[in-house]
Amino acid sequence: MENKTTIISPSILSADFSNLNYELKKVEKSAAKWIHLDVMDGHFVPNITFGAPLIKCIRAKSNLFFDAHLMIENPQKFIESFAKASCDLINFHYEATTDETLDVIKQIRSFNKKVGISIKPQTDVKLIEKYFDKVDMVLIMTVEPGFSGQKFMESCVGKIDFVKKHSPRNMLIQVDGGINDKTARLAKKAGANVLVSGNFVFKADDLNFAVNSLL
C-alpha cells in the first residue's frame, strides 16, 4: 500500500530496456505506483532517450501513473503527442518555455492532464513562484538533468523548503536526482512528497526493499 504522504516514482531511465514489461511489473508489485519517464532530446540536455511512441507502447502494458518529465526544447510542439500517449502528468522545464510558460500550462490542461513545472539546479526557484497555484506539481532537480547516477546537490534543498512554504497545501513537490535512502530523508524533511529514484531502485538486489526505504 502506498504511503499517505510520500509517492515514489522510479525512473525508467535506469531500468533494463531489453525487458521493460518485466521491469514495470516489478514496480507495480512494489509500493511505488508511479513511473517516471525521462524524455530527452539531445538539445535541451546532452542526452537522447525516448519519445511518445515508446510511452504509448508501454502504456498498454502498465497501470502505473505515468509521470512524464520533458527535458526538451519547445515542449509545446510535443504536448499533444505525449497526451495522446496517455501520460497522466506532463512535466515541462521552465527554462524551455519562459515567456510561453502560461500557454504551455493551459495547453496541457486542455488535454485534461495534470501539470508539472520543473527547474534545473542553477535556476532561481522564485522565477516560477507565480505559477505555483496553476500547476499540480513542482519538480526541483537536484542534479543537472541529462544522465542518471549523479550525486545529490544539497545546495538545492533550500528550494524545496521555499516551494513548501509558498505553494498551495495540496500541490505536489517532486525531487529528482541522486535520491537514495539517505538523501530521501533530506528531501522529505524540506517538504518533498514525490521522490524520483533511478539507480537506487532499479539496480537494487531487492526493488521492494529499495522502494520501502524511501517511504
mmCIF file of N, CA, C and O in Angstrom, residues 117-204:
data_model
loop_
_atom_site.group_PDB
_atom_site.id
_atom_site.type_symbol
_atom_site.label_atom_id
_atom_site.label_comp_id
_atom_site.label_asym_id
_atom_site.label_seq_id
_atom_site.Cartn_x
_atom_site.Cartn_y
_atom_site.Cartn_z
ATOM 1 N N ILE A 117 5.808 21.601 -13.415
ATOM 2 C CA ILE A 117 6.813 22.545 -13.913
ATOM 3 C C ILE A 117 8.112 22.263 -13.182
ATOM 4 O O ILE A 117 8.125 22.049 -11.964
ATOM 5 N N SER A 118 9.204 22.240 -13.925
ATOM 6 C CA SER A 118 10.496 21.841 -13.365
ATOM 7 C C SER A 118 11.550 22.914 -13.583
ATOM 8 O O SER A 118 11.478 23.694 -14.541
ATOM 9 N N ILE A 119 12.541 22.929 -12.689
ATOM 10 C CA ILE A 119 13.694 23.828 -12.848
ATOM 11 C C ILE A 119 14.994 23.071 -12.609
ATOM 12 O O ILE A 119 15.050 22.144 -11.822
ATOM 13 N N LYS A 120 16.029 23.524 -13.320
ATOM 14 C CA LYS A 120 17.371 22.983 -13.154
ATOM 15 C C LYS A 120 17.989 23.516 -11.863
ATOM 16 O O LYS A 120 17.515 24.513 -11.293
ATOM 17 N N PRO A 121 19.081 22.894 -11.398
ATOM 18 C CA PRO A 121 19.713 23.325 -10.139
ATOM 19 C C PRO A 121 20.142 24.791 -10.087
ATOM 20 O O PRO A 121 20.105 25.399 -9.023
ATOM 21 N N GLN A 122 20.528 25.361 -11.212
ATOM 22 C CA GLN A 122 21.020 26.734 -11.198
ATOM 23 C C GLN A 122 19.924 27.779 -11.385
ATOM 24 O O GLN A 122 20.190 28.987 -11.313
ATOM 25 N N THR A 123 18.695 27.361 -11.602
ATOM 26 C CA THR A 123 17.589 28.298 -11.815
ATOM 27 C C THR A 123 16.991 28.745 -10.492
ATOM 28 O O THR A 123 16.740 27.934 -9.608
ATOM 29 N N ASP A 124 16.753 30.047 -10.377
ATOM 30 C CA ASP A 124 16.166 30.623 -9.164
ATOM 31 C C ASP A 124 14.717 30.167 -9.039
ATOM 32 O O ASP A 124 13.893 30.418 -9.932
ATOM 33 N N VAL A 125 14.382 29.502 -7.959
ATOM 34 C CA VAL A 125 13.036 28.977 -7.763
ATOM 35 C C VAL A 125 11.984 30.085 -7.715
ATOM 36 O O VAL A 125 10.810 29.858 -8.055
ATOM 37 N N LYS A 126 12.394 31.289 -7.350
ATOM 38 C CA LYS A 126 11.433 32.395 -7.272
ATOM 39 C C LYS A 126 10.860 32.765 -8.632
ATOM 40 O O LYS A 126 9.796 33.380 -8.723
ATOM 41 N N LEU A 127 11.552 32.376 -9.705
ATOM 42 C CA LEU A 127 11.075 32.683 -11.052
ATOM 43 C C LEU A 127 9.791 31.925 -11.398
ATOM 44 O O LEU A 127 9.036 32.356 -12.277
ATOM 45 N N ILE A 128 9.542 30.830 -10.721
ATOM 46 C CA ILE A 128 8.328 30.063 -11.013
ATOM 47 C C ILE A 128 7.270 30.175 -9.916
ATOM 48 O O ILE A 128 6.223 29.537 -10.002
ATOM 49 N N GLU A 129 7.515 30.995 -8.927
ATOM 50 C CA GLU A 129 6.565 31.130 -7.815
ATOM 51 C C GLU A 129 5.177 31.536 -8.300
ATOM 52 O O GLU A 129 4.157 31.061 -7.777
ATOM 53 N N LYS A 130 5.109 32.379 -9.315
ATOM 54 C CA LYS A 130 3.814 32.861 -9.808
ATOM 55 C C LYS A 130 2.981 31.766 -10.469
ATOM 56 O O LYS A 130 1.787 31.959 -10.745
ATOM 57 N N TYR A 131 3.592 30.611 -10.706
ATOM 58 C CA TYR A 131 2.865 29.502 -11.327
ATOM 59 C C TYR A 131 2.431 28.439 -10.320
ATOM 60 O O TYR A 131 1.764 27.467 -10.694
ATOM 61 N N PHE A 132 2.812 28.594 -9.069
ATOM 62 C CA PHE A 132 2.522 27.578 -8.062
ATOM 63 C C PHE A 132 1.033 27.236 -7.976
ATOM 64 O O PHE A 132 0.668 26.078 -7.766
ATOM 65 N N ASP A 133 0.169 28.253 -8.116
ATOM 66 C CA ASP A 133 -1.266 27.998 -7.988
ATOM 67 C C ASP A 133 -1.909 27.556 -9.301
ATOM 68 O O ASP A 133 -3.119 27.370 -9.382
ATOM 69 N N LYS A 134 -1.079 27.359 -10.322
ATOM 70 C CA LYS A 134 -1.593 26.979 -11.643
ATOM 71 C C LYS A 134 -1.168 25.576 -12.065
ATOM 72 O O LYS A 134 -1.592 25.089 -13.119
ATOM 73 N N VAL A 135 -0.316 24.942 -11.264
ATOM 74 C CA VAL A 135 0.178 23.601 -11.608
ATOM 75 C C VAL A 135 -0.165 22.619 -10.489
ATOM 76 O O VAL A 135 -0.534 23.011 -9.383
ATOM 77 N N ASP A 136 -0.016 21.341 -10.793
ATOM 78 C CA ASP A 136 -0.273 20.297 -9.796
ATOM 79 C C ASP A 136 0.999 19.895 -9.065
ATOM 80 O O ASP A 136 0.940 19.366 -7.962
ATOM 81 N N MET A 137 2.146 20.153 -9.705
ATOM 82 C CA MET A 137 3.403 19.708 -9.127
ATOM 83 C C MET A 137 4.559 20.597 -9.575
ATOM 84 O O MET A 137 4.597 21.087 -10.710
ATOM 85 N N VAL A 138 5.500 20.805 -8.666
ATOM 86 C CA VAL A 138 6.769 21.468 -8.980
ATOM 87 C C VAL A 138 7.867 20.438 -8.804
ATOM 88 O O VAL A 138 7.903 19.716 -7.794
ATOM 89 N N LEU A 139 8.754 20.352 -9.792
ATOM 90 C CA LEU A 139 9.885 19.423 -9.721
ATOM 91 C C LEU A 139 11.176 20.198 -9.525
ATOM 92 O O LEU A 139 11.542 21.037 -10.349
ATOM 93 N N ILE A 140 11.850 19.914 -8.432
ATOM 94 C CA ILE A 140 13.153 20.501 -8.146
ATOM 95 C C ILE A 140 14.227 19.494 -8.533
ATOM 96 O O ILE A 140 14.321 18.418 -7.942
ATOM 97 N N MET A 141 15.019 19.837 -9.533
ATOM 98 C CA MET A 141 16.118 18.962 -9.940
ATOM 99 C C MET A 141 17.286 19.131 -8.966
ATOM 100 O O MET A 141 17.729 20.256 -8.711
ATOM 101 N N THR A 142 17.771 18.019 -8.458
ATOM 102 C CA THR A 142 18.896 18.062 -7.516
ATOM 103 C C THR A 142 20.163 17.485 -8.146
ATOM 104 O O THR A 142 21.126 17.154 -7.460
ATOM 105 N N VAL A 143 20.131 17.370 -9.470
ATOM 106 C CA VAL A 143 21.316 17.090 -10.291
ATOM 107 C C VAL A 143 21.095 17.843 -11.596
ATOM 108 O O VAL A 143 19.977 18.267 -11.900
ATOM 109 N N GLU A 144 22.141 17.989 -12.397
ATOM 110 C CA GLU A 144 21.964 18.573 -13.719
ATOM 111 C C GLU A 144 21.265 17.539 -14.592
ATOM 112 O O GLU A 144 21.734 16.408 -14.713
ATOM 113 N N PRO A 145 20.125 17.883 -15.191
ATOM 114 C CA PRO A 145 19.387 16.893 -15.978
ATOM 115 C C PRO A 145 20.168 16.401 -17.183
ATOM 116 O O PRO A 145 20.919 17.147 -17.798
ATOM 117 N N GLY A 146 19.996 15.119 -17.490
ATOM 118 C CA GLY A 146 20.647 14.564 -18.659
ATOM 119 C C GLY A 146 21.136 13.140 -18.480
ATOM 120 O O GLY A 146 21.050 12.335 -19.395
ATOM 121 N N PHE A 147 21.626 12.820 -17.282
ATOM 122 C CA PHE A 147 22.171 11.485 -17.060
ATOM 123 C C PHE A 147 21.822 10.996 -15.658
ATOM 124 O O PHE A 147 21.780 11.783 -14.712
ATOM 125 N N SER A 148 21.601 9.703 -15.528
ATOM 126 C CA SER A 148 21.304 9.118 -14.227
ATOM 127 C C SER A 148 22.602 8.829 -13.483
ATOM 128 O O SER A 148 23.682 8.827 -14.068
ATOM 129 N N GLY A 149 22.477 8.605 -12.185
ATOM 130 C CA GLY A 149 23.634 8.217 -11.382
ATOM 131 C C GLY A 149 24.454 9.358 -10.815
ATOM 132 O O GLY A 149 25.529 9.130 -10.255
ATOM 133 N N GLN A 150 23.962 10.600 -10.931
ATOM 134 C CA GLN A 150 24.710 11.744 -10.408
ATOM 135 C C GLN A 150 24.476 11.914 -8.901
ATOM 136 O O GLN A 150 23.527 11.384 -8.340
ATOM 137 N N LYS A 151 25.366 12.691 -8.278
ATOM 138 C CA LYS A 151 25.293 12.919 -6.833
ATOM 139 C C LYS A 151 24.301 14.028 -6.496
ATOM 140 O O LYS A 151 24.251 15.068 -7.150
ATOM 141 N N PHE A 152 23.509 13.796 -5.483
ATOM 142 C CA PHE A 152 22.522 14.744 -4.961
ATOM 143 C C PHE A 152 23.184 16.056 -4.548
ATOM 144 O O PHE A 152 24.181 16.064 -3.824
ATOM 145 N N MET A 153 22.635 17.183 -5.018
ATOM 146 C CA MET A 153 23.159 18.505 -4.671
ATOM 147 C C MET A 153 22.405 19.048 -3.456
ATOM 148 O O MET A 153 21.259 19.493 -3.575
ATOM 149 N N GLU A 154 23.053 19.024 -2.309
ATOM 150 C CA GLU A 154 22.395 19.505 -1.094
ATOM 151 C C GLU A 154 22.081 20.993 -1.152
ATOM 152 O O GLU A 154 21.196 21.482 -0.447
ATOM 153 N N SER A 155 22.762 21.711 -2.033
ATOM 154 C CA SER A 155 22.521 23.157 -2.173
ATOM 155 C C SER A 155 21.105 23.438 -2.682
ATOM 156 O O SER A 155 20.626 24.578 -2.579
ATOM 157 N N CYS A 156 20.438 22.427 -3.230
ATOM 158 C CA CYS A 156 19.084 22.600 -3.765
ATOM 159 C C CYS A 156 17.993 22.388 -2.717
ATOM 160 O O CYS A 156 16.816 22.645 -2.988
ATOM 161 N N VAL A 157 18.368 21.922 -1.552
ATOM 162 C CA VAL A 157 17.375 21.614 -0.516
ATOM 163 C C VAL A 157 16.579 22.853 -0.124
ATOM 164 O O VAL A 157 15.367 22.783 0.139
ATOM 165 N N GLY A 158 17.229 24.007 -0.105
ATOM 166 C CA GLY A 158 16.549 25.250 0.242
ATOM 167 C C GLY A 158 15.407 25.574 -0.713
ATOM 168 O O GLY A 158 14.406 26.200 -0.326
ATOM 169 N N LYS A 159 15.528 25.148 -1.973
ATOM 170 C CA LYS A 159 14.469 25.389 -2.955
ATOM 171 C C LYS A 159 13.216 24.581 -2.606
ATOM 172 O O LYS A 159 12.092 25.053 -2.778
ATOM 173 N N ILE A 160 13.447 23.369 -2.123
ATOM 174 C CA ILE A 160 12.317 22.518 -1.729
ATOM 175 C C ILE A 160 11.553 23.197 -0.601
ATOM 176 O O ILE A 160 10.323 23.279 -0.614
ATOM 177 N N ASP A 161 12.291 23.689 0.360
ATOM 178 C CA ASP A 161 11.696 24.382 1.506
ATOM 179 C C ASP A 161 10.923 25.627 1.056
ATOM 180 O O ASP A 161 9.825 25.900 1.552
ATOM 181 N N PHE A 162 11.476 26.359 0.093
ATOM 182 C CA PHE A 162 10.806 27.560 -0.429
ATOM 183 C C PHE A 162 9.471 27.199 -1.062
ATOM 184 O O PHE A 162 8.449 27.853 -0.816
ATOM 185 N N VAL A 163 9.476 26.157 -1.888
ATOM 186 C CA VAL A 163 8.236 25.739 -2.549
ATOM 187 C C VAL A 163 7.204 25.314 -1.512
ATOM 188 O O VAL A 163 6.025 25.674 -1.601
ATOM 189 N N LYS A 164 7.639 24.573 -0.517
ATOM 190 C CA LYS A 164 6.737 24.116 0.536
ATOM 191 C C LYS A 164 6.064 25.282 1.244
ATOM 192 O O LYS A 164 4.856 25.253 1.527
ATOM 193 N N LYS A 165 6.816 26.326 1.512
ATOM 194 C CA LYS A 165 6.302 27.479 2.261
ATOM 195 C C LYS A 165 5.443 28.419 1.431
ATOM 196 O O LYS A 165 4.638 29.175 1.973
ATOM 197 N N HIS A 166 5.600 28.374 0.094
ATOM 198 C CA HIS A 166 4.912 29.357 -0.747
ATOM 199 C C HIS A 166 3.912 28.754 -1.731
ATOM 200 O O HIS A 166 3.384 29.467 -2.584
ATOM 201 N N SER A 167 3.642 27.464 -1.610
ATOM 202 C CA SER A 167 2.725 26.819 -2.549
ATOM 203 C C SER A 167 1.437 26.391 -1.858
ATOM 204 O O SER A 167 1.379 26.297 -0.629
ATOM 205 N N PRO A 168 0.393 26.132 -2.645
ATOM 206 C CA PRO A 168 -0.861 25.623 -2.065
ATOM 207 C C PRO A 168 -0.611 24.307 -1.332
ATOM 208 O O PRO A 168 0.261 23.524 -1.717
ATOM 209 N N ARG A 169 -1.382 24.056 -0.306
ATOM 210 C CA ARG A 169 -1.168 22.885 0.541
ATOM 211 C C ARG A 169 -1.248 21.573 -0.225
ATOM 212 O O ARG A 169 -0.536 20.614 0.085
ATOM 213 N N ASN A 170 -2.109 21.514 -1.253
ATOM 214 C CA ASN A 170 -2.308 20.244 -1.961
ATOM 215 C C ASN A 170 -1.366 20.056 -3.149
ATOM 216 O O ASN A 170 -1.467 19.061 -3.863
ATOM 217 N N MET A 171 -0.453 20.978 -3.384
ATOM 218 C CA MET A 171 0.453 20.840 -4.511
ATOM 219 C C MET A 171 1.552 19.822 -4.218
ATOM 220 O O MET A 171 2.066 19.759 -3.104
ATOM 221 N N LEU A 172 1.894 19.030 -5.216
ATOM 222 C CA LEU A 172 2.944 18.044 -5.073
ATOM 223 C C LEU A 172 4.307 18.690 -5.289
ATOM 224 O O LEU A 172 4.471 19.542 -6.165
ATOM 225 N N ILE A 173 5.286 18.253 -4.494
ATOM 226 C CA ILE A 173 6.658 18.737 -4.627
ATOM 227 C C ILE A 173 7.546 17.535 -4.905
ATOM 228 O O ILE A 173 7.734 16.673 -4.049
ATOM 229 N N GLN A 174 8.042 17.480 -6.109
ATOM 230 C CA GLN A 174 8.846 16.343 -6.549
ATOM 231 C C GLN A 174 10.329 16.708 -6.550
ATOM 232 O O GLN A 174 10.706 17.834 -6.860
ATOM 233 N N VAL A 175 11.148 15.728 -6.211
ATOM 234 C CA VAL A 175 12.605 15.908 -6.228
ATOM 235 C C VAL A 175 13.214 14.793 -7.061
ATOM 236 O O VAL A 175 12.856 13.626 -6.900
ATOM 237 N N ASP A 176 14.122 15.167 -7.950
ATOM 238 C CA ASP A 176 14.718 14.209 -8.881
ATOM 239 C C ASP A 176 16.218 14.437 -8.959
ATOM 240 O O ASP A 176 16.664 15.540 -9.286
ATOM 241 N N GLY A 177 16.981 13.386 -8.642
ATOM 242 C CA GLY A 177 18.434 13.475 -8.778
ATOM 243 C C GLY A 177 19.174 12.990 -7.547
ATOM 244 O O GLY A 177 19.110 13.623 -6.492
ATOM 245 N N GLY A 178 19.828 11.849 -7.665
ATOM 246 C CA GLY A 178 20.639 11.347 -6.559
ATOM 247 C C GLY A 178 19.851 10.905 -5.348
ATOM 248 O O GLY A 178 20.370 10.918 -4.220
ATOM 249 N N ILE A 179 18.599 10.488 -5.558
ATOM 250 C CA ILE A 179 17.767 10.086 -4.420
ATOM 251 C C ILE A 179 18.064 8.641 -4.009
ATOM 252 O O ILE A 179 17.977 7.708 -4.809
ATOM 253 N N ASN A 180 18.420 8.483 -2.735
ATOM 254 C CA ASN A 180 18.612 7.171 -2.118
ATOM 255 C C ASN A 180 18.014 7.226 -0.725
ATOM 256 O O ASN A 180 17.342 8.201 -0.374
ATOM 257 N N ASP A 181 18.236 6.191 0.075
ATOM 258 C CA ASP A 181 17.611 6.162 1.401
ATOM 259 C C ASP A 181 18.080 7.295 2.302
ATOM 260 O O ASP A 181 17.352 7.709 3.212
ATOM 261 N N LYS A 182 19.260 7.824 2.053
ATOM 262 C CA LYS A 182 19.778 8.929 2.884
ATOM 263 C C LYS A 182 19.298 10.289 2.376
ATOM 264 O O LYS A 182 18.795 11.109 3.140
ATOM 265 N N THR A 183 19.465 10.545 1.089
ATOM 266 C CA THR A 183 19.056 11.847 0.545
ATOM 267 C C THR A 183 17.541 11.998 0.546
ATOM 268 O O THR A 183 17.023 13.123 0.594
ATOM 269 N N ALA A 184 16.817 10.888 0.507
ATOM 270 C CA ALA A 184 15.351 10.949 0.572
ATOM 271 C C ALA A 184 14.906 11.614 1.861
ATOM 272 O O ALA A 184 13.950 12.395 1.878
ATOM 273 N N ARG A 185 15.612 11.318 2.946
ATOM 274 C CA ARG A 185 15.257 11.924 4.232
ATOM 275 C C ARG A 185 15.445 13.438 4.205
ATOM 276 O O ARG A 185 14.634 14.188 4.760
ATOM 277 N N LEU A 186 16.508 13.899 3.558
ATOM 278 C CA LEU A 186 16.758 15.344 3.445
ATOM 279 C C LEU A 186 15.651 16.017 2.639
ATOM 280 O O LEU A 186 15.149 17.080 3.006
ATOM 281 N N ALA A 187 15.284 15.381 1.528
ATOM 282 C CA ALA A 187 14.260 15.954 0.660
ATOM 283 C C ALA A 187 12.900 15.995 1.348
ATOM 284 O O ALA A 187 12.179 17.006 1.277
ATOM 285 N N LYS A 188 12.543 14.916 2.027
ATOM 286 C CA LYS A 188 11.251 14.867 2.706
ATOM 287 C C LYS A 188 11.189 15.849 3.868
ATOM 288 O O LYS A 188 10.152 16.481 4.097
ATOM 289 N N LYS A 189 12.282 15.991 4.587
ATOM 290 C CA LYS A 189 12.319 16.938 5.708
ATOM 291 C C LYS A 189 12.082 18.360 5.225
ATOM 292 O O LYS A 189 11.457 19.176 5.913
ATOM 293 N N ALA A 190 12.563 18.670 4.013
ATOM 294 C CA ALA A 190 12.397 20.018 3.451
ATOM 295 C C ALA A 190 11.000 20.230 2.879
ATOM 296 O O ALA A 190 10.605 21.368 2.599
ATOM 297 N N GLY A 191 10.251 19.134 2.671
ATOM 298 C CA GLY A 191 8.877 19.269 2.194
ATOM 299 C C GLY A 191 8.512 18.481 0.959
ATOM 300 O O GLY A 191 7.366 18.544 0.495
ATOM 301 N N ALA A 192 9.432 17.721 0.409
ATOM 302 C CA ALA A 192 9.127 16.931 -0.782
ATOM 303 C C ALA A 192 8.165 15.796 -0.462
ATOM 304 O O ALA A 192 8.265 15.177 0.599
ATOM 305 N N ASN A 193 7.241 15.531 -1.365
ATOM 306 C CA ASN A 193 6.320 14.402 -1.170
ATOM 307 C C ASN A 193 6.252 13.467 -2.373
ATOM 308 O O ASN A 193 5.487 12.508 -2.370
ATOM 309 N N VAL A 194 7.059 13.736 -3.405
ATOM 310 C CA VAL A 194 7.202 12.830 -4.541
ATOM 311 C C VAL A 194 8.701 12.677 -4.821
ATOM 312 O O VAL A 194 9.389 13.660 -5.077
ATOM 313 N N LEU A 195 9.191 11.453 -4.750
ATOM 314 C CA LEU A 195 10.619 11.205 -4.933
ATOM 315 C C LEU A 195 10.874 10.360 -6.170
ATOM 316 O O LEU A 195 10.299 9.296 -6.329
ATOM 317 N N VAL A 196 11.750 10.880 -7.035
ATOM 318 C CA VAL A 196 12.169 10.134 -8.225
ATOM 319 C C VAL A 196 13.491 9.461 -7.906
ATOM 320 O O VAL A 196 14.419 10.092 -7.404
ATOM 321 N N SER A 197 13.571 8.179 -8.180
ATOM 322 C CA SER A 197 14.804 7.446 -7.919
ATOM 323 C C SER A 197 15.024 6.431 -9.031
ATOM 324 O O SER A 197 14.113 5.662 -9.359
ATOM 325 N N GLY A 198 16.211 6.438 -9.607
ATOM 326 C CA GLY A 198 16.513 5.545 -10.709
ATOM 327 C C GLY A 198 17.392 4.389 -10.325
ATOM 328 O O GLY A 198 16.932 3.285 -10.036
ATOM 329 N N ASN A 199 18.700 4.631 -10.290
ATOM 330 C CA ASN A 199 19.661 3.572 -9.990
ATOM 331 C C ASN A 199 19.401 2.903 -8.650
ATOM 332 O O ASN A 199 19.514 1.678 -8.519
ATOM 333 N N PHE A 200 19.067 3.704 -7.642
ATOM 334 C CA PHE A 200 18.870 3.153 -6.295
ATOM 335 C C PHE A 200 17.756 2.109 -6.291
ATOM 336 O O PHE A 200 17.833 1.114 -5.543
ATOM 337 N N VAL A 201 16.737 2.317 -7.113
ATOM 338 C CA VAL A 201 15.614 1.376 -7.167
ATOM 339 C C VAL A 201 15.873 0.234 -8.142
ATOM 340 O O VAL A 201 15.818 -0.946 -7.777
ATOM 341 N N PHE A 202 16.182 0.575 -9.382
ATOM 342 C CA PHE A 202 16.285 -0.461 -10.409
ATOM 343 C C PHE A 202 17.562 -1.297 -10.342
ATOM 344 O O PHE A 202 17.591 -2.429 -10.827
ATOM 345 N N LYS A 203 18.616 -0.763 -9.748
ATOM 346 C CA LYS A 203 19.861 -1.529 -9.644
ATOM 347 C C LYS A 203 19.968 -2.277 -8.318
ATOM 348 O O LYS A 203 20.947 -2.991 -8.070
ATOM 349 N N ALA A 204 18.964 -2.131 -7.474
ATOM 350 C CA ALA A 204 18.980 -2.790 -6.165
ATOM 351 C C ALA A 204 18.756 -4.294 -6.305
ATOM 352 O O ALA A 204 18.076 -4.755 -7.227
#
